[in-house]
Structure formats: structure tokens, C-alpha cells
mmCIF file of C-alpha atoms in Angstrom:
data_model
loop_
_atom_site.group_PDB
_atom_site.id
_atom_site.type_symbol
_atom_site.label_atom_id
_atom_site.label_comp_id
_atom_site.label_asym_id
_atom_site.label_seq_id
_atom_site.Cartn_x
_atom_site.Cartn_y
_atom_site.Cartn_z
ATOM 1 C CA ASP A 1 -88.763 148.395 -22.421
ATOM 2 C CA ALA A 2 -91.682 147.842 -24.756
ATOM 3 C CA GLY A 3 -94.994 147.079 -23.071
ATOM 4 C CA ILE A 4 -95.111 143.319 -23.522
ATOM 5 C CA THR A 5 -96.394 140.988 -20.851
ATOM 6 C CA GLN A 6 -96.240 137.217 -21.056
ATOM 7 C CA SER A 7 -98.227 134.921 -18.816
ATOM 8 C CA PRO A 8 -97.664 132.631 -17.143
ATOM 9 C CA ARG A 9 -93.932 133.212 -16.683
ATOM 10 C CA HIS A 10 -93.410 129.675 -15.428
ATOM 11 C CA LYS A 11 -95.528 126.568 -15.839
ATOM 12 C CA VAL A 12 -95.073 122.900 -15.127
ATOM 13 C CA THR A 13 -97.570 120.548 -16.689
ATOM 14 C CA GLU A 14 -97.983 116.916 -17.597
ATOM 15 C CA THR A 15 -97.833 115.254 -20.978
ATOM 16 C CA GLY A 16 -101.164 115.332 -22.761
ATOM 17 C CA THR A 17 -102.590 118.386 -21.043
ATOM 18 C CA PRO A 18 -103.541 121.549 -22.927
ATOM 19 C CA VAL A 19 -101.525 124.704 -22.294
ATOM 20 C CA THR A 20 -102.162 128.287 -23.341
ATOM 21 C CA LEU A 21 -99.548 131.025 -23.168
ATOM 22 C CA ARG A 22 -100.633 134.620 -23.438
ATOM 23 C CA CYS A 23 -98.821 137.610 -24.861
ATOM 24 C CA HIS A 24 -100.256 141.045 -24.185
ATOM 25 C CA GLN A 25 -98.885 144.262 -25.673
ATOM 26 C CA THR A 26 -99.707 147.897 -25.058
ATOM 27 C CA GLU A 27 -97.771 149.259 -28.051
ATOM 28 C CA ASN A 28 -100.532 148.767 -30.647
ATOM 29 C CA HIS A 29 -98.021 147.017 -32.928
ATOM 30 C CA ARG A 30 -99.491 145.091 -35.820
ATOM 31 C CA TYR A 31 -97.035 142.187 -35.896
ATOM 32 C CA MET A 32 -96.718 139.628 -33.116
ATOM 33 C CA TYR A 33 -94.604 136.483 -32.957
ATOM 34 C CA TRP A 34 -94.074 133.380 -30.870
ATOM 35 C CA TYR A 35 -90.565 131.937 -30.713
ATOM 36 C CA ARG A 36 -89.196 129.027 -28.751
ATOM 37 C CA GLN A 37 -85.660 128.895 -27.449
ATOM 38 C CA ASP A 38 -83.808 125.675 -26.763
ATOM 39 C CA PRO A 39 -80.135 125.128 -25.980
ATOM 40 C CA GLY A 40 -78.128 124.957 -29.178
ATOM 41 C CA HIS A 41 -81.040 126.008 -31.379
ATOM 42 C CA GLY A 42 -81.260 129.722 -30.910
ATOM 43 C CA LEU A 43 -84.699 131.183 -31.462
ATOM 44 C CA ARG A 44 -87.112 129.381 -33.761
ATOM 45 C CA LEU A 45 -90.335 130.908 -35.026
ATOM 46 C CA ILE A 46 -93.503 128.981 -34.177
ATOM 47 C CA HIS A 47 -96.292 131.209 -35.479
ATOM 48 C CA TYR A 48 -96.750 134.865 -36.177
ATOM 49 C CA SER A 49 -99.572 137.320 -36.759
ATOM 50 C CA TYR A 50 -99.753 140.297 -39.068
ATOM 51 C CA GLY A 51 -103.088 141.566 -37.836
ATOM 52 C CA VAL A 52 -106.255 140.620 -35.980
ATOM 53 C CA LYS A 53 -107.306 137.141 -37.081
ATOM 54 C CA ASP A 54 -104.364 137.023 -39.530
ATOM 55 C CA THR A 55 -101.815 134.399 -38.612
ATOM 56 C CA ASP A 56 -99.277 132.208 -40.365
ATOM 57 C CA LYS A 57 -96.960 129.336 -39.562
ATOM 58 C CA GLY A 58 -93.308 129.571 -38.737
ATOM 59 C CA GLU A 59 -90.608 126.933 -39.033
ATOM 60 C CA VAL A 60 -91.661 124.798 -36.029
ATOM 61 C CA SER A 61 -95.450 125.088 -35.968
ATOM 62 C CA ASP A 62 -96.408 121.415 -35.548
ATOM 63 C CA GLY A 63 -98.247 120.832 -32.266
ATOM 64 C CA TYR A 64 -99.034 124.519 -31.785
ATOM 65 C CA SER A 65 -101.947 126.769 -32.657
ATOM 66 C CA VAL A 66 -102.429 130.498 -32.200
ATOM 67 C CA SER A 67 -105.226 133.004 -32.063
ATOM 68 C CA ARG A 68 -105.392 136.757 -32.230
ATOM 69 C CA SER A 69 -108.856 138.202 -31.611
ATOM 70 C CA LYS A 70 -107.570 141.598 -30.476
ATOM 71 C CA THR A 71 -104.582 143.696 -31.512
ATOM 72 C CA GLU A 72 -103.107 143.502 -28.049
ATOM 73 C CA ASP A 73 -103.359 139.758 -27.397
ATOM 74 C CA PHE A 74 -101.683 136.806 -29.096
ATOM 75 C CA LEU A 75 -102.327 133.369 -27.634
ATOM 76 C CA LEU A 76 -100.208 130.268 -28.164
ATOM 77 C CA THR A 77 -101.902 126.930 -27.468
ATOM 78 C CA LEU A 78 -100.421 123.495 -27.093
ATOM 79 C CA GLU A 79 -103.444 121.233 -27.549
ATOM 80 C CA SER A 80 -101.727 118.223 -25.992
ATOM 81 C CA ALA A 81 -98.349 119.041 -24.513
ATOM 82 C CA THR A 82 -95.398 116.718 -25.095
ATOM 83 C CA SER A 83 -91.999 116.611 -23.405
ATOM 84 C CA SER A 84 -90.394 117.895 -26.612
ATOM 85 C CA GLN A 85 -92.295 121.134 -26.073
ATOM 86 C CA THR A 86 -90.406 121.840 -22.876
ATOM 87 C CA SER A 87 -88.794 125.145 -23.721
ATOM 88 C CA VAL A 88 -88.643 128.857 -23.097
ATOM 89 C CA TYR A 89 -91.239 130.673 -25.173
ATOM 90 C CA PHE A 90 -90.746 134.286 -26.195
ATOM 91 C CA CYS A 91 -93.340 136.604 -27.584
ATOM 92 C CA ALA A 92 -92.110 139.439 -29.788
ATOM 93 C CA ILE A 93 -93.742 142.413 -31.447
ATOM 94 C CA SER A 94 -92.891 144.617 -34.374
ATOM 95 C CA GLU A 95 -94.405 147.781 -35.740
ATOM 96 C CA SER A 96 -93.884 146.682 -39.340
ATOM 97 C CA PRO A 97 -91.464 144.592 -41.441
ATOM 98 C CA ALA A 98 -89.807 147.796 -42.603
ATOM 99 C CA ALA A 99 -89.145 148.814 -39.018
ATOM 100 C CA GLY A 100 -87.095 145.643 -38.573
ATOM 101 C CA GLU A 101 -86.609 145.681 -34.826
ATOM 102 C CA LEU A 102 -88.283 143.000 -32.731
ATOM 103 C CA PHE A 103 -89.185 143.749 -29.133
ATOM 104 C CA PHE A 104 -89.272 140.657 -26.948
ATOM 105 C CA GLY A 105 -91.241 139.815 -23.840
ATOM 106 C CA GLU A 106 -89.634 138.358 -20.747
ATOM 107 C CA GLY A 107 -90.320 134.773 -21.749
ATOM 108 C CA SER A 108 -92.414 131.898 -20.428
ATOM 109 C CA ARG A 109 -90.628 128.803 -19.187
ATOM 110 C CA LEU A 110 -92.692 125.672 -19.815
ATOM 111 C CA THR A 111 -91.797 122.269 -18.452
ATOM 112 C CA VAL A 112 -93.747 119.240 -19.666
ATOM 113 C CA LEU A 113 -93.274 116.172 -17.481
ATOM 114 C CA GLY B 1 -86.158 131.259 -45.071
ATOM 115 C CA GLN B 2 -82.548 132.327 -45.253
ATOM 116 C CA GLN B 3 -80.231 130.352 -42.999
ATOM 117 C CA VAL B 4 -77.327 131.796 -41.079
ATOM 118 C CA MET B 5 -74.550 129.994 -39.225
ATOM 119 C CA GLN B 6 -72.839 131.560 -36.258
ATOM 120 C CA ILE B 7 -69.364 130.802 -34.970
ATOM 121 C CA PRO B 8 -68.072 130.195 -32.442
ATOM 122 C CA GLN B 9 -70.821 128.679 -30.299
ATOM 123 C CA TYR B 10 -68.988 129.649 -27.108
ATOM 124 C CA GLN B 11 -66.212 132.095 -26.315
ATOM 125 C CA HIS B 12 -64.463 132.564 -22.994
ATOM 126 C CA VAL B 13 -62.283 135.637 -22.613
ATOM 127 C CA GLN B 14 -60.379 137.456 -19.929
ATOM 128 C CA GLU B 15 -61.751 140.883 -19.136
ATOM 129 C CA GLY B 16 -60.039 143.397 -21.376
ATOM 130 C CA GLU B 17 -59.570 140.998 -24.285
ATOM 131 C CA ASP B 18 -61.346 141.486 -27.579
ATOM 132 C CA PHE B 19 -64.171 139.279 -28.827
ATOM 133 C CA THR B 20 -65.551 138.582 -32.283
ATOM 134 C CA THR B 21 -68.512 136.532 -33.426
ATOM 135 C CA TYR B 22 -69.235 135.709 -37.048
ATOM 136 C CA CYS B 23 -72.431 135.103 -38.954
ATOM 137 C CA ASN B 24 -72.210 133.343 -42.317
ATOM 138 C CA SER B 25 -74.629 132.480 -45.078
ATOM 139 C CA SER B 26 -74.342 130.548 -48.328
ATOM 140 C CA THR B 27 -76.724 132.993 -49.989
ATOM 141 C CA THR B 28 -76.792 136.753 -50.330
ATOM 142 C CA LEU B 29 -78.564 138.399 -47.429
ATOM 143 C CA SER B 30 -80.843 141.398 -47.748
ATOM 144 C CA ASN B 31 -79.963 142.535 -44.249
ATOM 145 C CA ILE B 32 -78.478 141.332 -40.989
ATOM 146 C CA GLN B 33 -79.584 142.100 -37.478
ATOM 147 C CA TRP B 34 -77.786 141.596 -34.179
ATOM 148 C CA TYR B 35 -79.383 140.932 -30.795
ATOM 149 C CA LYS B 36 -77.958 140.458 -27.309
ATOM 150 C CA GLN B 37 -79.484 138.271 -24.629
ATOM 151 C CA ARG B 38 -78.197 138.537 -21.079
ATOM 152 C CA PRO B 39 -78.263 135.363 -18.966
ATOM 153 C CA GLY B 40 -81.851 134.734 -17.875
ATOM 154 C CA GLY B 41 -83.085 137.639 -19.985
ATOM 155 C CA HIS B 42 -84.732 138.252 -23.296
ATOM 156 C CA PRO B 43 -83.134 139.208 -26.636
ATOM 157 C CA VAL B 44 -82.589 142.913 -27.149
ATOM 158 C CA PHE B 45 -82.093 144.456 -30.574
ATOM 159 C CA LEU B 46 -78.670 146.006 -31.152
ATOM 160 C CA ILE B 47 -78.505 146.995 -34.801
ATOM 161 C CA GLN B 48 -79.500 146.284 -38.391
ATOM 162 C CA LEU B 49 -77.155 146.453 -41.393
ATOM 163 C CA VAL B 50 -78.397 146.566 -44.972
ATOM 164 C CA LYS B 51 -75.609 147.884 -47.189
ATOM 165 C CA SER B 52 -72.702 145.963 -48.688
ATOM 166 C CA GLY B 53 -69.532 146.652 -46.712
ATOM 167 C CA GLU B 54 -71.406 148.604 -44.065
ATOM 168 C CA VAL B 55 -69.634 149.244 -40.764
ATOM 169 C CA LYS B 56 -71.380 150.663 -37.714
ATOM 170 C CA LYS B 57 -70.077 151.323 -34.241
ATOM 171 C CA GLN B 58 -71.763 151.499 -30.876
ATOM 172 C CA LYS B 59 -69.159 152.451 -28.271
ATOM 173 C CA ARG B 60 -66.940 149.343 -27.992
ATOM 174 C CA LEU B 61 -69.050 147.305 -30.436
ATOM 175 C CA THR B 62 -68.268 147.271 -34.171
ATOM 176 C CA PHE B 63 -70.645 145.649 -36.623
ATOM 177 C CA GLN B 64 -69.701 144.782 -40.187
ATOM 178 C CA PHE B 65 -71.640 143.527 -43.188
ATOM 179 C CA GLY B 66 -69.505 141.796 -45.802
ATOM 180 C CA GLU B 67 -68.973 143.162 -49.287
ATOM 181 C CA ALA B 68 -70.804 140.179 -50.793
ATOM 182 C CA LYS B 69 -73.544 140.428 -48.145
ATOM 183 C CA LYS B 70 -72.989 136.806 -47.168
ATOM 184 C CA ASN B 71 -71.378 137.374 -43.793
ATOM 185 C CA SER B 72 -71.345 139.707 -40.863
ATOM 186 C CA SER B 73 -69.335 140.150 -37.705
ATOM 187 C CA LEU B 74 -69.695 141.711 -34.290
ATOM 188 C CA HIS B 75 -66.472 142.777 -32.601
ATOM 189 C CA ILE B 76 -66.220 143.922 -29.008
ATOM 190 C CA THR B 77 -63.086 145.786 -27.991
ATOM 191 C CA ALA B 78 -61.761 145.374 -24.457
ATOM 192 C CA THR B 79 -64.570 143.232 -23.081
ATOM 193 C CA GLN B 80 -66.157 144.007 -19.748
ATOM 194 C CA THR B 81 -68.167 141.764 -17.448
ATOM 195 C CA THR B 82 -71.279 143.596 -18.595
ATOM 196 C CA ASP B 83 -70.746 142.145 -22.077
ATOM 197 C CA VAL B 84 -71.577 138.591 -20.976
ATOM 198 C CA GLY B 85 -74.505 136.998 -22.741
ATOM 199 C CA THR B 86 -75.482 135.404 -26.005
ATOM 200 C CA TYR B 87 -75.199 137.345 -29.235
ATOM 201 C CA PHE B 88 -77.503 136.392 -32.072
ATOM 202 C CA CYS B 89 -77.489 137.394 -35.689
ATOM 203 C CA ALA B 90 -80.769 137.319 -37.559
ATOM 204 C CA VAL B 91 -82.069 137.911 -41.058
ATOM 205 C CA LEU B 92 -85.294 139.815 -41.513
ATOM 206 C CA ASN B 93 -87.678 138.742 -44.272
ATOM 207 C CA THR B 94 -89.089 142.181 -45.030
ATOM 208 C CA ASN B 95 -91.996 140.783 -47.052
ATOM 209 C CA ALA B 96 -93.340 138.556 -44.313
ATOM 210 C CA GLY B 97 -91.899 140.436 -41.365
ATOM 211 C CA LYS B 98 -90.223 137.310 -40.006
ATOM 212 C CA SER B 99 -86.718 137.122 -38.603
ATOM 213 C CA THR B 100 -84.624 133.950 -38.801
ATOM 214 C CA PHE B 101 -82.042 133.664 -36.070
ATOM 215 C CA GLY B 102 -78.644 132.037 -35.901
ATOM 216 C CA ASP B 103 -77.890 129.738 -32.989
ATOM 217 C CA GLY B 104 -75.941 132.426 -31.151
ATOM 218 C CA THR B 105 -72.510 132.860 -29.600
ATOM 219 C CA THR B 106 -72.348 132.761 -25.821
ATOM 220 C CA LEU B 107 -69.695 135.021 -24.334
ATOM 221 C CA THR B 108 -68.336 134.626 -20.841
ATOM 222 C CA VAL B 109 -65.896 137.140 -19.395
ATOM 223 C CA LYS B 110 -63.532 136.277 -16.583
ATOM 224 C CA PRO B 111 -62.754 139.246 -14.331
#
């Protein structure tokens, strides 16, 4: 398996609180992604990064922000969590668009009460 | 981004039966990828197809890309209990490096 670590793996929080999920990779891949997975919706892209300090929005970016200050770390922040953000969050990495293959982390299960 | 629809959403089979999931698009696709996610696990890349009419095999799995590049299928011959999970198709935007996923087909196999 690719060296991808997500933390925390499980979190329960209350509506209105800030939450930060961390994705750490040891593969030195340039591209990093945050997806959320909900029943019946497959995997939906939240934000992605194509280099240090270079990020862009995905299809469901509202309510989320990201930061990438180092190649190996990609942070996903929910400034004020809502119940609709209860989900499983997956980080993924890719060497390059041409390479095609995404390597996924183990996922972070977030519950917002 | 390019949208893909997967059918069926669920499939229940007896062990030994065949299984097929389909991925369809209204527009021409530049490529199609397939991923498998075991229950409680994370998606794992299986294959990428790029050529019209392409067929690739991985043991009991056969992947096809339609002649018009608007559909793809994954066929599993003689399913085993190890095949359970959700199979996703995805389209890679090679310019932006983003993949758009279908909603997946969840396969259960009864021993």
C-alpha cells in the first residue's frame, strides 16, 4: 500500500465546531485530493492540490477549506461543522495526471451531531 | 466534469455466478478507470482503459471500453466471496488530474 496516513481515523464533534483532517504521504507525490463518500453518492471531490500552496476546488467544496504548506501534508478544514458534513473522508494521492492511478488513504469517519 | 452513470446499484449473486456492472456516459470519454472498495476499506485502483473497443483481462475480471467510448463494463466470471465490495468507474480529467466517480455497484456474494 502507498504510504498515506489519515488522522484522525474517527471523530465525533458537535455542530458549529471547527474540524481539521490531516493527510500525510511519504510517496513525494505532487497531487493530493480530498473526497467524501456518502451512501448513494459514490466519491465526490472536495478540493485538490497540484503542488505546495497550489489548490483548487472540486465539485462539493462549499463549507471546506484546504491548505498544503508541505509536499507531504494536505489539510482539510471544516470551519464550522454541520450535520450534512457527516461522512467518510478519503485522501488520495497521484504522481501526475498522466499516471492516472489514485492511491487512497484508509479514510476518516466524521460524525457531526 | 464528465458524468458517468453506473448500473445496477446493487447486485446479489450466488457464488459461482457471473456478475457485470456497467458505466454509461452521454458524452465521449477520454478514458475510464475502475476501482474496487471492500466493505470498510478504501478504493483500490484496478485498471484504466483509453482506447475505443479496448478489452483487458485480469484473471476472472474482464474490462471493456465501448467502441464509441461512451460506456464501459466490468465482468466477473464465476464470482467468489472475495469479490464482494463496491466497484466504481471513474473518468480522469488528464488536464486537471481530477477523477470523477460513478456512484458504484455493490456486489454481495452468497456462499
